[in-house]
Short mmCIF file of C-alpha atoms in Angstrom, two decimals:
data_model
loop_
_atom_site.label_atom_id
_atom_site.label_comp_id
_atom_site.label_asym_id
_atom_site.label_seq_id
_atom_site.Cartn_x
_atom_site.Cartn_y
_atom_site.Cartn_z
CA UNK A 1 113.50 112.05 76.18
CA UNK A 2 109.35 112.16 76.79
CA UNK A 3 107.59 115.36 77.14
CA UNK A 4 105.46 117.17 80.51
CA UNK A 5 101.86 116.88 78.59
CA UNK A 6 99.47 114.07 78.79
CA UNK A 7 97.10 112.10 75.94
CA UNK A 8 99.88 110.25 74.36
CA UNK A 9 100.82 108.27 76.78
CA UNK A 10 102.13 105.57 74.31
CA UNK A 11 104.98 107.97 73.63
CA UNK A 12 105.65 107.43 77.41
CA UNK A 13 105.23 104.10 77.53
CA UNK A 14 107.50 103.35 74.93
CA UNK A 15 110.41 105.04 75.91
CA UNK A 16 110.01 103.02 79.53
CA UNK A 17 109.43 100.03 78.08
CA UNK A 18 112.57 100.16 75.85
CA UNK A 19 114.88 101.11 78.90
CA UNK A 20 112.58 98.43 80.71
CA UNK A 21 113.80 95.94 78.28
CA UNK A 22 117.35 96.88 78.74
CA UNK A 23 117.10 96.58 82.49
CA UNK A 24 119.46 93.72 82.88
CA UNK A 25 122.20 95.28 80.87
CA UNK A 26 121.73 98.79 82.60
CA UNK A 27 121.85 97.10 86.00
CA UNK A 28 125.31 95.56 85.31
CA UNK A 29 126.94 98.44 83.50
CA UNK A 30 126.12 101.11 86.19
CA UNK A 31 124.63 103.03 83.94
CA UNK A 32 123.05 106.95 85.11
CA UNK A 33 119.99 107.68 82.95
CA UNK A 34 118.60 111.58 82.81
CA UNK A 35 115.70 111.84 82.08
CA UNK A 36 113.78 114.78 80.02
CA UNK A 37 110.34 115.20 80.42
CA UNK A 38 107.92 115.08 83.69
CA UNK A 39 106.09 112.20 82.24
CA UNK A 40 108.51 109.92 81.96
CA UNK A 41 110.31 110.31 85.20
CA UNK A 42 108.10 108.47 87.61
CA UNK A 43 107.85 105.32 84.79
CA UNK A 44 111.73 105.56 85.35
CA UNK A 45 111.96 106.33 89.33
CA UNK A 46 109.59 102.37 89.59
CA UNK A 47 111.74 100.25 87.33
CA UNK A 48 115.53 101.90 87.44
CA UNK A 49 115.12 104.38 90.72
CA UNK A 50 119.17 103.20 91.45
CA UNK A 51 120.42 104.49 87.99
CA UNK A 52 118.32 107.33 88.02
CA UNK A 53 120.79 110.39 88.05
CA UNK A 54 119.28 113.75 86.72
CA UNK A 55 115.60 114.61 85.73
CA UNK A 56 114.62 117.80 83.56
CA UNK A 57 111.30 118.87 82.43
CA UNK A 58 109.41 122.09 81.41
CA UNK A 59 111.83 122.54 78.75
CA UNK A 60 109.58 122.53 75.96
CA UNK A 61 106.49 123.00 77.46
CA UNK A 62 106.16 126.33 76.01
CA UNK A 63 107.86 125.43 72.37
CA UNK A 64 111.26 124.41 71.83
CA UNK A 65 113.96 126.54 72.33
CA UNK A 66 117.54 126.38 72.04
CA UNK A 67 119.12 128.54 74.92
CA UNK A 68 116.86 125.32 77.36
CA UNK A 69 118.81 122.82 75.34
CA UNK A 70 122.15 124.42 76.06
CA UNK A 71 121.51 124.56 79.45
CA UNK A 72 120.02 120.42 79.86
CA UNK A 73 123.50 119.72 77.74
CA UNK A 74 126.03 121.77 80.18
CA UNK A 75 124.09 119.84 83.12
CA UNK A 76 124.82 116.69 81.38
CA UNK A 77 128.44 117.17 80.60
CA UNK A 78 129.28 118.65 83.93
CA UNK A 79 127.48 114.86 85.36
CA UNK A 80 129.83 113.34 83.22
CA UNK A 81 132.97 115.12 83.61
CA UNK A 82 136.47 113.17 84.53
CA UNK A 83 134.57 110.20 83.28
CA UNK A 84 135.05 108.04 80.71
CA UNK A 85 131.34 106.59 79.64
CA UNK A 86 129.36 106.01 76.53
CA UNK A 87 126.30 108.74 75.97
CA UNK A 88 123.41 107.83 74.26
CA UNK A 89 119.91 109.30 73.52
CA UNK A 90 116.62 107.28 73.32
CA UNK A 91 113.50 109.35 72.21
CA UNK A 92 110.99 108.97 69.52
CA UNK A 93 111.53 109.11 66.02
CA UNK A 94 108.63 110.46 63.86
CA UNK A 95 107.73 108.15 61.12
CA UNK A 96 104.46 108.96 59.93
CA UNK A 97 100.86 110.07 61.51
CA UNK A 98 100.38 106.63 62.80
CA UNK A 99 104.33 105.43 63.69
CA UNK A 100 107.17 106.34 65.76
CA UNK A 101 109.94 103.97 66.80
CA UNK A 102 111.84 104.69 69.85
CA UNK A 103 115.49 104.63 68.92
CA UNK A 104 119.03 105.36 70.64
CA UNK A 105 121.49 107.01 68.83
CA UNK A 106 125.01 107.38 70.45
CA UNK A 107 126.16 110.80 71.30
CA UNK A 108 130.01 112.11 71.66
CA UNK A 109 130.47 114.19 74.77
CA UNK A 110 134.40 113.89 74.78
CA UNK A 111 137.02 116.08 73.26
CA UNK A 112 139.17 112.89 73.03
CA UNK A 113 136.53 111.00 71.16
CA UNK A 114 136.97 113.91 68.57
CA UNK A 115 140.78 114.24 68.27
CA UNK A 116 141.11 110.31 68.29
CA UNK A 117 138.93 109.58 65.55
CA UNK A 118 140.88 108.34 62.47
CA UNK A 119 140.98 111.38 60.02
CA UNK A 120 141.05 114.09 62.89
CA UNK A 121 145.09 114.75 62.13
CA UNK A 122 144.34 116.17 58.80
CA UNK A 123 142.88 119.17 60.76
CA UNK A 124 144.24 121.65 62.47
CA UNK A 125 142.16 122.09 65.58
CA UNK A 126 142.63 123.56 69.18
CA UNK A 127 141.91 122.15 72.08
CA UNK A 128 139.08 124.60 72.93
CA UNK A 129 137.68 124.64 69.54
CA UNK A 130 136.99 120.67 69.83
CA UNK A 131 134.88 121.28 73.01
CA UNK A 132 132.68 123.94 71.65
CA UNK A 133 131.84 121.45 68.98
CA UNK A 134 131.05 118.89 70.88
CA UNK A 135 128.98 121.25 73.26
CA UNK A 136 127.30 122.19 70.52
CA UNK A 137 126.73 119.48 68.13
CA UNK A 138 125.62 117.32 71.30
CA UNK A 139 122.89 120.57 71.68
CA UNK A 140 121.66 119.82 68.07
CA UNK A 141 121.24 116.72 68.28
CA UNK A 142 119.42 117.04 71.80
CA UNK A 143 116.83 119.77 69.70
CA UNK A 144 116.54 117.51 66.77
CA UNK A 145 115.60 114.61 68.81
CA UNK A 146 113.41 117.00 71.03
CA UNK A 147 111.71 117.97 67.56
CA UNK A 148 111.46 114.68 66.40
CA UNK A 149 109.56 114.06 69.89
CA UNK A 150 107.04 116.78 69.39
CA UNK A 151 106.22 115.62 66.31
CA UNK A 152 105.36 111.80 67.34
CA UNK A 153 103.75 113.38 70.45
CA UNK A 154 101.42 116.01 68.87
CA UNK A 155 100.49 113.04 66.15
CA UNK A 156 99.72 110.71 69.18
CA UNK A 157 97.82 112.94 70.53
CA UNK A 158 95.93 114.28 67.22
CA UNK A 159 94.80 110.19 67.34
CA UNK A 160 93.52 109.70 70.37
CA UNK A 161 91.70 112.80 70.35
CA UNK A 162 90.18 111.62 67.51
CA UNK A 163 89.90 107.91 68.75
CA UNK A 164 87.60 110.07 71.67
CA UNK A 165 85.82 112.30 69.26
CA UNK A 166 84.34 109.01 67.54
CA UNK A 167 84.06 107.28 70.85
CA UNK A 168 81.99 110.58 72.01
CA UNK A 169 79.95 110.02 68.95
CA UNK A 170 79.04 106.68 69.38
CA UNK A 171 77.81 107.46 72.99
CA UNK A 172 75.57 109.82 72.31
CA UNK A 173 74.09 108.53 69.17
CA UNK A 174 73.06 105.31 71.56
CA UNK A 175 71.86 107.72 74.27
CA UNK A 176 69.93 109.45 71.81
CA UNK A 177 68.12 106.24 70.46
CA UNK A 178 67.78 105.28 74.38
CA UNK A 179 65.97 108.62 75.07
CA UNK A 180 63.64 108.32 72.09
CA UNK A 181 62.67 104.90 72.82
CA UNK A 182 62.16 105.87 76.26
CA UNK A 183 59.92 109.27 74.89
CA UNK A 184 58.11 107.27 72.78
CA UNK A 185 57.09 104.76 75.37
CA UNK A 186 55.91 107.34 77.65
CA UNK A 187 53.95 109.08 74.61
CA UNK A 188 52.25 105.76 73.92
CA UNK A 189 51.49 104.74 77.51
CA UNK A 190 49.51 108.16 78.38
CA UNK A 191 47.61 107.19 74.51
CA UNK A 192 46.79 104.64 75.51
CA UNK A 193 45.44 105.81 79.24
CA UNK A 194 43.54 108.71 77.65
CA UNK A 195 41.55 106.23 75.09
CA UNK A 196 41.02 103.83 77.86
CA UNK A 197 39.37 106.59 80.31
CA UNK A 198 37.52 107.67 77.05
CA UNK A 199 36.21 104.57 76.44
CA UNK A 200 35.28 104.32 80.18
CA UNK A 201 32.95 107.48 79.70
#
């Protein structure tokens, strides 16, 4: 999960480069990534274009909002319908102004997974019920990791804005001092014609 805006490109970078690392093991295991975000889709297409299955992005260009999420999440259950597969989610996790670590957290997508687990027969659920939850608690986690996203991308972004404000700076303090020197060695050069001619006369 990246984002469709640009200076943070480590946030990019990151996410690619931990999938990049995992190459070897994705290769083997067949594995279909989908991918959120416009940024991160073309890092993905060069290294893994085989296991590339679904791309999203302009979901939360305009702010985060839920009803989007629902929608990605029906995509991605209808992609993995009739199939028995492991779901995880790798985005960035918001640590401080300065930090984020890219982490993947393991998402259920499966009624089954639900009415399997080990304390599920103390409940009395239906069969319909269990889907809406997992519909919906895989949609929460989807927005909190989309949150958790905005918030390392709009503090990467904060830094290298500032990174550029002081780089700015620094260039035109030094093209200040250039044009200065250069002033003040025109100044002195037509001084130093006008008391030559006077001297002439």
């Amino acid at each position: 999960m990246s984002s469709d805006k640009g200076l943070c490109g480590s946030i990019h970078s990151g996410l690619a480069r931990y999938l990049r690392a995992s190459t070897p093991s994705v290769k083997e295991a067949s594995v279909g990534i989908v991918s959120l975000g416009a940024k991160i889709k073309p890092q993905l297409e060069r290294v893994l274009a085989g296991n590339h299955a679904l791309a999203f992005w302009s979901v939360s260009r305009q702010g985060i909002d839920f009803s989007e999420v629902l929608d990605v999440c029906d995509d991605v259950l209808r992609y993995a319908a009739g199939a028995e597969i492991d779901v995880a989610l790798v985005y960035n996790e918001f640590k401080s102004m300065l930090v984020f670590n890219t982490v993947c957290r393991p998402l259920v997508t499966s009624p089954s997974d639900v009415l399997d687990a080990r304390d599920a027969g103390m409940y009395d659920m239906d069969k319909d019920e269990v889907e809406n939850f997992v519909q919906y608690s895989m949609a929460v986690r989807v927005y909190d990791a989309l949150c958790e996203g905005a918030a390392a991308e709009m503090s990467t972004r904060r830094v290298a804005m500032e990174n550029a404000t002081k780089n700015a700076g620094e260039i035109i303090t030094r093209l200040t001092m250039k044009y200065n020197r250069q002033r003040q060695a025109c100044i002195t050069s037509e001084l130093v014609d006008i008391i030559t001619g006077a001297s002439v006369l």
